[in-house]
CSV table of C-alpha atoms in Angstrom, one decimal:
chain,number,residue,atom,x,y,z
A,1,UNK,CA,23.4,-10.8,11.9
A,2,UNK,CA,24.5,-9.7,8.5
A,3,UNK,CA,22.1,-11.3,5.9
A,4,UNK,CA,24.1,-10.0,2.9
A,5,UNK,CA,27.9,-10.4,3.1
A,6,UNK,CA,30.0,-8.3,0.7
A,7,UNK,CA,33.7,-8.4,-0.2
A,8,UNK,CA,36.2,-6.9,-0.5
A,9,UNK,CA,35.8,-3.9,1.7
A,10,UNK,CA,38.0,-1.8,-0.6
A,11,UNK,CA,39.4,-2.3,-4.1
A,12,UNK,CA,42.0,-0.5,-6.2
A,13,UNK,CA,42.0,-1.2,-9.9
A,14,UNK,CA,44.0,0.2,-12.8
A,15,UNK,CA,42.2,2.2,-15.5
A,16,UNK,CA,40.9,-0.3,-18.1
A,17,UNK,CA,41.0,-3.2,-15.7
A,18,UNK,CA,38.1,-5.3,-14.4
A,19,UNK,CA,36.6,-4.6,-10.9
A,20,UNK,CA,34.9,-7.6,-9.2
A,21,UNK,CA,32.8,-7.3,-6.1
A,22,UNK,CA,31.2,-10.4,-4.5
A,23,UNK,CA,28.2,-10.9,-2.3
A,24,UNK,CA,26.6,-13.8,-0.6
A,25,UNK,CA,23.2,-14.1,1.0
A,26,UNK,CA,21.5,-16.4,3.4
A,27,UNK,CA,17.8,-16.1,3.1
A,28,UNK,CA,16.3,-17.9,0.1
A,29,UNK,CA,13.2,-15.7,0.3
A,30,UNK,CA,15.1,-12.8,-1.2
A,31,UNK,CA,13.7,-12.2,-4.6
A,32,UNK,CA,15.5,-9.2,-6.1
A,33,UNK,CA,19.1,-8.3,-6.0
A,34,UNK,CA,20.1,-4.7,-6.8
A,35,UNK,CA,23.5,-3.0,-6.8
A,36,UNK,CA,23.7,0.6,-5.7
A,37,UNK,CA,26.5,3.1,-6.5
A,38,UNK,CA,27.2,6.0,-4.1
A,39,UNK,CA,29.4,9.0,-4.7
A,40,UNK,CA,30.7,11.1,-1.8
A,41,UNK,CA,28.0,13.5,-0.4
A,42,UNK,CA,25.2,11.7,-2.3
A,43,UNK,CA,22.7,9.0,-1.5
A,44,UNK,CA,23.0,5.6,-3.1
A,45,UNK,CA,21.5,5.2,-6.6
A,46,UNK,CA,20.5,2.1,-8.5
A,47,UNK,CA,23.2,0.8,-10.8
A,48,UNK,CA,21.9,-2.5,-12.0
A,49,UNK,CA,19.6,-5.3,-10.6
A,50,UNK,CA,18.8,-8.9,-11.2
A,51,UNK,CA,16.1,-11.4,-10.4
A,52,UNK,CA,17.0,-14.9,-9.1
A,53,UNK,CA,15.6,-16.6,-12.2
A,54,UNK,CA,18.3,-15.0,-14.3
A,55,UNK,CA,22.0,-16.1,-14.2
A,56,UNK,CA,23.5,-13.0,-15.8
A,57,UNK,CA,22.5,-9.4,-16.6
A,58,UNK,CA,24.6,-7.0,-18.5
A,59,UNK,CA,24.2,-3.2,-18.9
A,60,UNK,CA,27.0,-1.5,-20.7
A,61,UNK,CA,30.2,-2.1,-18.8
A,62,UNK,CA,28.4,-3.5,-15.8
A,63,UNK,CA,27.5,-7.2,-15.4
A,64,UNK,CA,25.8,-9.1,-12.6
A,65,UNK,CA,26.5,-12.8,-12.3
A,66,UNK,CA,24.1,-14.7,-10.2
A,67,UNK,CA,24.5,-18.3,-8.7
A,68,UNK,CA,21.2,-19.3,-7.1
A,69,UNK,CA,22.4,-22.7,-5.8
A,70,UNK,CA,25.5,-21.1,-4.1
A,71,UNK,CA,23.5,-18.1,-2.9
A,72,UNK,CA,26.1,-15.8,-4.4
A,73,UNK,CA,26.1,-12.9,-6.8
A,74,UNK,CA,28.8,-10.6,-8.1
A,75,UNK,CA,29.3,-7.3,-9.9
A,76,UNK,CA,31.9,-7.0,-12.7
A,77,UNK,CA,32.9,-3.6,-14.0
A,78,UNK,CA,34.7,-4.0,-17.3
A,79,UNK,CA,37.1,-1.3,-18.6
A,80,UNK,CA,37.0,0.4,-15.2
A,81,UNK,CA,37.3,4.2,-15.4
A,82,UNK,CA,38.3,6.8,-12.8
A,83,UNK,CA,34.7,8.0,-12.8
A,84,UNK,CA,33.7,4.6,-11.5
A,85,UNK,CA,35.5,5.4,-8.2
A,86,UNK,CA,32.7,5.2,-5.7
A,87,UNK,CA,31.2,3.0,-3.0
A,88,UNK,CA,29.2,0.0,-4.3
A,89,UNK,CA,26.6,-1.8,-2.3
A,90,UNK,CA,25.0,-5.1,-3.1
A,91,UNK,CA,21.5,-5.6,-1.7
A,92,UNK,CA,18.7,-8.1,-1.5
A,93,UNK,CA,15.0,-7.5,-1.3
A,94,UNK,CA,12.3,-9.5,0.5
A,95,UNK,CA,8.6,-9.1,0.5
A,96,UNK,CA,7.4,-9.1,4.1
A,97,UNK,CA,4.2,-7.1,3.5
A,98,UNK,CA,6.4,-4.3,2.3
A,99,UNK,CA,9.5,-4.7,0.2
A,100,UNK,CA,12.4,-4.6,2.6
A,101,UNK,CA,15.9,-4.2,1.2
A,102,UNK,CA,18.9,-5.4,3.1
A,103,UNK,CA,22.3,-4.0,2.1
A,104,UNK,CA,25.9,-5.4,2.2
A,105,UNK,CA,28.6,-3.5,4.0
A,106,UNK,CA,29.8,-1.8,0.8
A,107,UNK,CA,33.0,-1.8,-1.3
A,108,UNK,CA,35.1,1.4,-1.8
A,109,UNK,CA,36.4,1.2,-5.3
A,110,UNK,CA,39.3,3.4,-6.5
A,111,UNK,CA,40.3,3.3,-10.1
A,112,UNK,CA,43.8,4.6,-10.7
A,113,UNK,CA,44.3,6.7,-13.9
B,1,UNK,CA,12.3,12.5,-11.5
B,2,UNK,CA,11.6,10.9,-8.2
B,3,UNK,CA,12.6,13.2,-5.4
B,4,UNK,CA,13.3,12.2,-1.8
B,5,UNK,CA,14.1,15.2,0.4
B,6,UNK,CA,15.6,15.1,3.8
B,7,UNK,CA,15.0,18.2,5.8
B,8,UNK,CA,18.6,18.8,6.9
B,9,UNK,CA,22.1,17.9,5.5
B,10,UNK,CA,23.9,18.5,8.7
B,11,UNK,CA,22.7,18.5,12.3
B,12,UNK,CA,24.5,18.9,15.6
B,13,UNK,CA,22.6,18.0,18.8
B,14,UNK,CA,23.4,17.5,22.4
B,15,UNK,CA,23.2,14.3,24.3
B,16,UNK,CA,19.7,13.7,25.7
B,17,UNK,CA,18.0,15.9,23.2
B,18,UNK,CA,15.0,14.7,21.3
B,19,UNK,CA,15.8,14.8,17.6
B,20,UNK,CA,13.5,14.7,14.6
B,21,UNK,CA,14.7,13.8,11.1
B,22,UNK,CA,12.2,14.4,8.4
B,23,UNK,CA,11.8,12.8,5.0
B,24,UNK,CA,9.4,13.7,2.2
B,25,UNK,CA,9.0,11.9,-1.2
B,26,UNK,CA,7.0,13.1,-4.1
B,27,UNK,CA,6.2,9.9,-6.0
B,28,UNK,CA,3.3,8.5,-4.0
B,29,UNK,CA,5.5,5.5,-2.9
B,30,UNK,CA,3.9,3.1,-0.4
B,31,UNK,CA,7.2,2.0,1.2
B,32,UNK,CA,9.6,4.3,3.0
B,33,UNK,CA,12.8,3.4,4.9
B,34,UNK,CA,15.3,4.8,7.4
B,35,UNK,CA,18.9,3.6,7.3
B,36,UNK,CA,22.0,4.6,9.0
B,37,UNK,CA,25.3,4.4,7.3
B,38,UNK,CA,28.6,3.8,9.1
B,39,UNK,CA,32.0,3.0,7.7
B,40,UNK,CA,32.5,-0.7,7.3
B,41,UNK,CA,29.0,-1.5,8.3
B,42,UNK,CA,27.1,-0.4,5.2
B,43,UNK,CA,23.5,0.6,5.3
B,44,UNK,CA,21.6,-0.8,8.3
B,45,UNK,CA,17.9,-0.7,8.3
B,46,UNK,CA,16.4,1.1,11.3
B,47,UNK,CA,12.7,1.1,10.5
B,48,UNK,CA,10.5,0.9,7.5
B,49,UNK,CA,6.9,1.7,6.7
B,50,UNK,CA,4.8,-0.1,4.1
B,51,UNK,CA,1.8,2.2,4.4
B,52,UNK,CA,0.5,5.2,6.3
B,53,UNK,CA,0.6,4.5,10.1
B,54,UNK,CA,2.2,1.1,9.4
B,55,UNK,CA,5.7,0.5,10.5
B,56,UNK,CA,8.1,-2.4,11.0
B,57,UNK,CA,11.3,-2.7,12.9
B,58,UNK,CA,14.5,-3.2,11.0
B,59,UNK,CA,17.8,-4.6,12.2
B,60,UNK,CA,18.7,-1.8,14.6
B,61,UNK,CA,15.6,-0.1,16.0
B,62,UNK,CA,16.8,0.5,19.6
B,63,UNK,CA,16.8,4.1,20.5
B,64,UNK,CA,14.7,5.1,17.6
B,65,UNK,CA,11.0,5.5,16.7
B,66,UNK,CA,9.2,6.6,13.6
B,67,UNK,CA,6.0,8.3,12.5
B,68,UNK,CA,4.1,8.1,9.2
B,69,UNK,CA,1.0,10.2,9.4
B,70,UNK,CA,0.9,11.0,5.7
B,71,UNK,CA,2.0,8.9,2.8
B,72,UNK,CA,4.6,11.3,1.6
B,73,UNK,CA,6.3,11.9,4.9
B,74,UNK,CA,8.3,9.6,7.1
B,75,UNK,CA,9.9,10.9,10.3
B,76,UNK,CA,12.7,9.3,12.4
B,77,UNK,CA,12.8,10.2,16.0
B,78,UNK,CA,15.7,9.9,18.4
B,79,UNK,CA,14.0,10.0,21.8
B,80,UNK,CA,17.1,10.8,23.7
B,81,UNK,CA,20.1,11.3,21.5
B,82,UNK,CA,23.3,9.6,22.5
B,83,UNK,CA,26.9,9.9,21.1
B,84,UNK,CA,26.7,6.4,19.5
B,85,UNK,CA,23.9,7.7,17.3
B,86,UNK,CA,26.3,10.0,15.5
B,87,UNK,CA,26.0,8.8,11.9
B,88,UNK,CA,24.8,9.4,8.4
B,89,UNK,CA,21.0,8.8,8.2
B,90,UNK,CA,19.5,8.0,4.8
B,91,UNK,CA,15.8,8.0,3.9
B,92,UNK,CA,14.5,6.0,0.9
B,93,UNK,CA,11.2,5.2,-0.7
B,94,UNK,CA,10.0,2.7,-3.3
B,95,UNK,CA,6.8,1.5,-4.8
B,96,UNK,CA,5.1,-1.5,-3.3
B,97,UNK,CA,5.8,-3.7,-6.3
B,98,UNK,CA,8.3,-6.4,-7.2
B,99,UNK,CA,11.5,-5.7,-9.0
B,100,UNK,CA,11.7,-2.0,-8.4
B,101,UNK,CA,14.4,0.2,-7.0
B,102,UNK,CA,14.5,2.3,-3.9
B,103,UNK,CA,15.2,6.0,-4.2
B,104,UNK,CA,17.4,7.7,-1.6
B,105,UNK,CA,17.6,11.2,-0.2
B,106,UNK,CA,20.9,13.0,0.1
B,107,UNK,CA,21.4,12.0,3.8
B,108,UNK,CA,21.6,13.8,7.1
B,109,UNK,CA,24.9,13.8,8.9
B,110,UNK,CA,24.0,13.9,12.6
B,111,UNK,CA,26.6,14.6,15.2
B,112,UNK,CA,25.6,14.1,18.9
B,113,UNK,CA,27.9,15.9,21.3
């Protein structure tokens, strides 16, 4: 059972274009929604995160849009650059005594120069 | 900087062997996690621990066990390695507080032959 569904599985974008990755979740008890970026040979690292009481969060070229009623959230990368080429994971965290984080399946982004 | 260190980057083990994957974090985090990463499946939670000697099963615990005798160390044990456990294993830690990120190690690429 995949509690966080992510799409697309892969994405190719021209340099300067907008990359959009979408995620949907099922459990309304999730209370924190981070996005992680992973380069080859490295562990994932936090990119940006949002709480469910906020509809949008922007940090530089990266924006999360959050729709609580639809249980969906998305990552937008503006002015995409070749250095953004990586795998992106959406995630959702729930407090079950510890703070458990469930990840989506990941999106491999390739930005063409 | 938070550091999460996994004992090996690459391991090759034989079917039926008992395998230990070790993870150490240096930030006094309460929560620690073991994930496995497979193409198209993202990061799947095997086990997590929210305190010393406390553990909780994740989504795919079968064939694995864990040990957390000290706060900084979380071990993943494959009791009898099988070829379907060939994967990338990622350890993570995070504080036991809301709206905080998880920090990942570099990963251990395990091959079972």
